[in-house]
Short mmCIF file of C-alpha atoms in Angstrom, two decimals:
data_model
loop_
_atom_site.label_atom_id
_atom_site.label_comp_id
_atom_site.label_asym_id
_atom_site.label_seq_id
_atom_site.Cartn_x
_atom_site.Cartn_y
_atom_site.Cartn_z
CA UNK E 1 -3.47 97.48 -111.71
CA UNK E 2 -3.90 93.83 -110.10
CA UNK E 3 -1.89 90.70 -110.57
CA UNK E 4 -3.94 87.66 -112.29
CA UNK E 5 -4.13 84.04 -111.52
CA UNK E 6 -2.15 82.68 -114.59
CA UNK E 7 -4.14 79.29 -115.30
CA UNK E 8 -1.43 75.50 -115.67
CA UNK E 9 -1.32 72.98 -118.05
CA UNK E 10 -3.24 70.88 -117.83
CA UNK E 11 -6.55 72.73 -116.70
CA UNK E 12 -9.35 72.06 -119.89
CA UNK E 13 -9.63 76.57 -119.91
CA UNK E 14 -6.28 76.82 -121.83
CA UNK E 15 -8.05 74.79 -124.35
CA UNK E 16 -10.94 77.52 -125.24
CA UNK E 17 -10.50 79.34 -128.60
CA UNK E 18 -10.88 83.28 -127.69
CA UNK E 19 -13.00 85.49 -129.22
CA UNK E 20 -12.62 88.39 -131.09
CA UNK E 21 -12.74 91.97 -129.24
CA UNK E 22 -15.86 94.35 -130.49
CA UNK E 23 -14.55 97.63 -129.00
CA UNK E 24 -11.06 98.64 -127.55
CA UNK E 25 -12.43 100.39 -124.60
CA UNK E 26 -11.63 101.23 -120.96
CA UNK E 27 -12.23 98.20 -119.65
CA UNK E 28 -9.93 96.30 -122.50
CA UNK E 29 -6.94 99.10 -121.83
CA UNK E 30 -7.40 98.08 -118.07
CA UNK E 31 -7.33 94.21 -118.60
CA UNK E 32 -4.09 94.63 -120.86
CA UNK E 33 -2.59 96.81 -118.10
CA UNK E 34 -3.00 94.18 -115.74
CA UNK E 35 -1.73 91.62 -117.95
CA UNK E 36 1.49 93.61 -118.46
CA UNK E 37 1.72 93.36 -114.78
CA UNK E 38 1.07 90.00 -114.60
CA UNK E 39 3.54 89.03 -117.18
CA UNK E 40 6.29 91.11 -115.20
CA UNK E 41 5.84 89.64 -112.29
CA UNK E 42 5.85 86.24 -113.69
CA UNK E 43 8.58 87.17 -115.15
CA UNK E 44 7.51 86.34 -118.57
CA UNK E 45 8.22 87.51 -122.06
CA UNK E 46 4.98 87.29 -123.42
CA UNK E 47 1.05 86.42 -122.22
CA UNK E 48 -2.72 85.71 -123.59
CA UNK E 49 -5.66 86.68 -122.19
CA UNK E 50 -6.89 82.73 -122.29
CA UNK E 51 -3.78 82.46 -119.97
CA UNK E 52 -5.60 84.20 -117.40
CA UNK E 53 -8.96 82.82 -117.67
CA UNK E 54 -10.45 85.98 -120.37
CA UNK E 55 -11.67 84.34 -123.75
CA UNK E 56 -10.68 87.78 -125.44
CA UNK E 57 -8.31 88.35 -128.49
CA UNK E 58 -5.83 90.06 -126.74
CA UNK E 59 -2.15 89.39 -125.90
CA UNK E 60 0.82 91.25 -124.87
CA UNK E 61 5.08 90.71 -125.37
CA UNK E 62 7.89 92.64 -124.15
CA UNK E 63 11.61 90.60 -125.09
CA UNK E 64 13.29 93.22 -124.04
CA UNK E 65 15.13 93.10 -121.09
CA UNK E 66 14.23 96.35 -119.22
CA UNK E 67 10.43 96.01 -119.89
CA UNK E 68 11.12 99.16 -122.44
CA UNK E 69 9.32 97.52 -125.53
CA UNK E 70 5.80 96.53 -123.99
CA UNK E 71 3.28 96.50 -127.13
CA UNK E 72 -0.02 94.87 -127.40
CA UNK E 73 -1.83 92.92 -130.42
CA UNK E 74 -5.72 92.64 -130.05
CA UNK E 75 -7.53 90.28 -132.98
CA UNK E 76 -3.92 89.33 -134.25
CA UNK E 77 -3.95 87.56 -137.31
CA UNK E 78 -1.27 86.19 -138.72
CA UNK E 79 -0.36 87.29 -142.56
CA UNK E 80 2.62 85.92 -143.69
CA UNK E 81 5.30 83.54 -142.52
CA UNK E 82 8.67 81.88 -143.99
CA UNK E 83 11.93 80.67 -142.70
CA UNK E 84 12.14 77.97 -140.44
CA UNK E 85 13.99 77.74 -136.56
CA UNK E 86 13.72 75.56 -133.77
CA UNK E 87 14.35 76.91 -130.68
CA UNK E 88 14.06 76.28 -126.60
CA UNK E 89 10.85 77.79 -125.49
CA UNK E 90 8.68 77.91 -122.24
CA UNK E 91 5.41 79.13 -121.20
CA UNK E 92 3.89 80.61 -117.52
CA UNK E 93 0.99 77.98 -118.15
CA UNK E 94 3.73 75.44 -118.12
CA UNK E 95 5.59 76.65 -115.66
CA UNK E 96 9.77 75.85 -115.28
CA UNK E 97 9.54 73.61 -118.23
CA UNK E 98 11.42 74.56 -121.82
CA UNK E 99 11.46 72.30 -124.79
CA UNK E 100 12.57 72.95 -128.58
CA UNK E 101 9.84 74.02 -131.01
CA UNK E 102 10.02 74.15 -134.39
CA UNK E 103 8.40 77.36 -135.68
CA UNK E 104 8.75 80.37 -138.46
CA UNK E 105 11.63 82.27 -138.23
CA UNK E 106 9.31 85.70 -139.90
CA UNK E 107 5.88 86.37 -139.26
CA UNK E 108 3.72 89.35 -140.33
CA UNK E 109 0.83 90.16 -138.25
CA UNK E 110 -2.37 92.36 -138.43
CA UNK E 111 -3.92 93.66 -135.65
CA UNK E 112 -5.51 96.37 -133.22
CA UNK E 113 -3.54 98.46 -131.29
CA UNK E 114 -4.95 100.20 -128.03
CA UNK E 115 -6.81 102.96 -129.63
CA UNK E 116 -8.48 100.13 -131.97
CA UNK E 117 -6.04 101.26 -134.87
CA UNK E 118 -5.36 98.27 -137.43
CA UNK E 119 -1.52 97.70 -137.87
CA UNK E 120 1.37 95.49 -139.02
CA UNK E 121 4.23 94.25 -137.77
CA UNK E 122 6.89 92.24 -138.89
CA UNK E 123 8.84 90.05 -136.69
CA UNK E 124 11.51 87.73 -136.85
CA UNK E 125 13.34 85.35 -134.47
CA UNK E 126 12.74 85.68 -130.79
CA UNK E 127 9.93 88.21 -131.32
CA UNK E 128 8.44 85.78 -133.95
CA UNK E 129 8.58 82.84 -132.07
CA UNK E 130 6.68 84.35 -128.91
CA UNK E 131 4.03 86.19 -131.24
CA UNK E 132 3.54 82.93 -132.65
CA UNK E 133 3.21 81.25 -129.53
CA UNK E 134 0.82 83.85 -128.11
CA UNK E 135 -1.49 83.25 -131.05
CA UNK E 136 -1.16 79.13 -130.55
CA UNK E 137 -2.60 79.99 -127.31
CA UNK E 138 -5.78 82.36 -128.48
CA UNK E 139 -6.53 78.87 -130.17
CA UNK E 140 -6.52 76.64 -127.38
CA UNK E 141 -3.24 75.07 -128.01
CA UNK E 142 0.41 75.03 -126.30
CA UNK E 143 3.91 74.93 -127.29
CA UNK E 144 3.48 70.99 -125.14
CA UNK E 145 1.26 69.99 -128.10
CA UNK E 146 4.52 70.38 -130.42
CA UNK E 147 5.97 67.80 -128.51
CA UNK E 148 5.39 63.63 -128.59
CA UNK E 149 2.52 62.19 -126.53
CA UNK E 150 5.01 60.76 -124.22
CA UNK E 151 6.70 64.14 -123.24
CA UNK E 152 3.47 66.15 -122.56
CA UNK E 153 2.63 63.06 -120.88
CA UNK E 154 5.72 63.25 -118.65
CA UNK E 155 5.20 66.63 -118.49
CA UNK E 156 2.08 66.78 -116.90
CA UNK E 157 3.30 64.24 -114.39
CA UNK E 158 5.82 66.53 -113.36
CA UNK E 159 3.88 69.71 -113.38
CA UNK E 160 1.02 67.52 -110.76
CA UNK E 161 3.29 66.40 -108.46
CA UNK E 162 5.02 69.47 -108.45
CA UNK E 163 1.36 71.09 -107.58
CA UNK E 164 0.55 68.38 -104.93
CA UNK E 165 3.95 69.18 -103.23
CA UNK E 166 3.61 72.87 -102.43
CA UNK E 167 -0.18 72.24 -101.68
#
């Protein structure tokens, strides 16, 4: 398993819209290892492969706090949602920055599993919320483009200078 370079906010990659995976195969169980490692290490809760430069339908969440609930959703689509929460989030792409999101408290979602199985799941609350926000980014967008011009503005700011200091 290897550690991946988990692309920032702003670089124009996080804004490609993935594509859908033909085959679960070898090399797709190996790539969702390594994200699961990735995403550990981070630490995150939560990770898509456009996060780490592969334009591939795939992303993986674990909210638990001993890593004992790792599953992964390949072609995820998005069935059903209702209810209505905002709450703090933050993303590895946007690193050590957390803002309130508005977002649906209960999702159902359809997708592949590792042996290429269709499934459902339903989610609610903090499993919701980062399913939700995986998706966003298989479309090219970020929680930051919930916010006002003038945050992701400031946020930006931040996260460059930020990158120009430890440079």
């Amino acid at each position: 398993m290897a550690i991946l370079p988990i692309l920032h906010f702003p670089d124009p990659r996080l804004r490609r819209t993935a594509e859908p995976v033909d085959d679960v195969n070898d090399e797709i169980r190996v790539l969702v290892d390594n994200m699961f490692e990735t995403m550990y290490e981070a630490p995150g809760i939560g990770l898509a492969a456009p996060q780490v430069d592969v334009l591939k339908r795939i992303l993986v969440v674990d909210i638990s706090d001993d890593r004992s609930q790792p599953f992964c959703l390949i072609n995820p689509e998005i069935l059903s949602s209702e209810g209505d929460e905002e709450t703090e989030e933050g993303c590895l792409s946007v690193p050590n920055t957390y803002e309130k999101v508005r977002r649906a408290k209960r999702v159902a979602v359809k997708a592949l599993n590792l042996d290429g199985q269709l499934f459902e799941i339903r989610a609610e609350d903090l499993l919701a919320v980062c399913i939700q926000h995986e998706i966003d980014h298989l479309e090219g967008k970020l929680f930051v483009d919930y916010l006002s011009a003038l945050k992701r503005q400031r946020i930006q700011k931040k996260l460059e200078k930020n990158r120009r200091r430890t440079m």
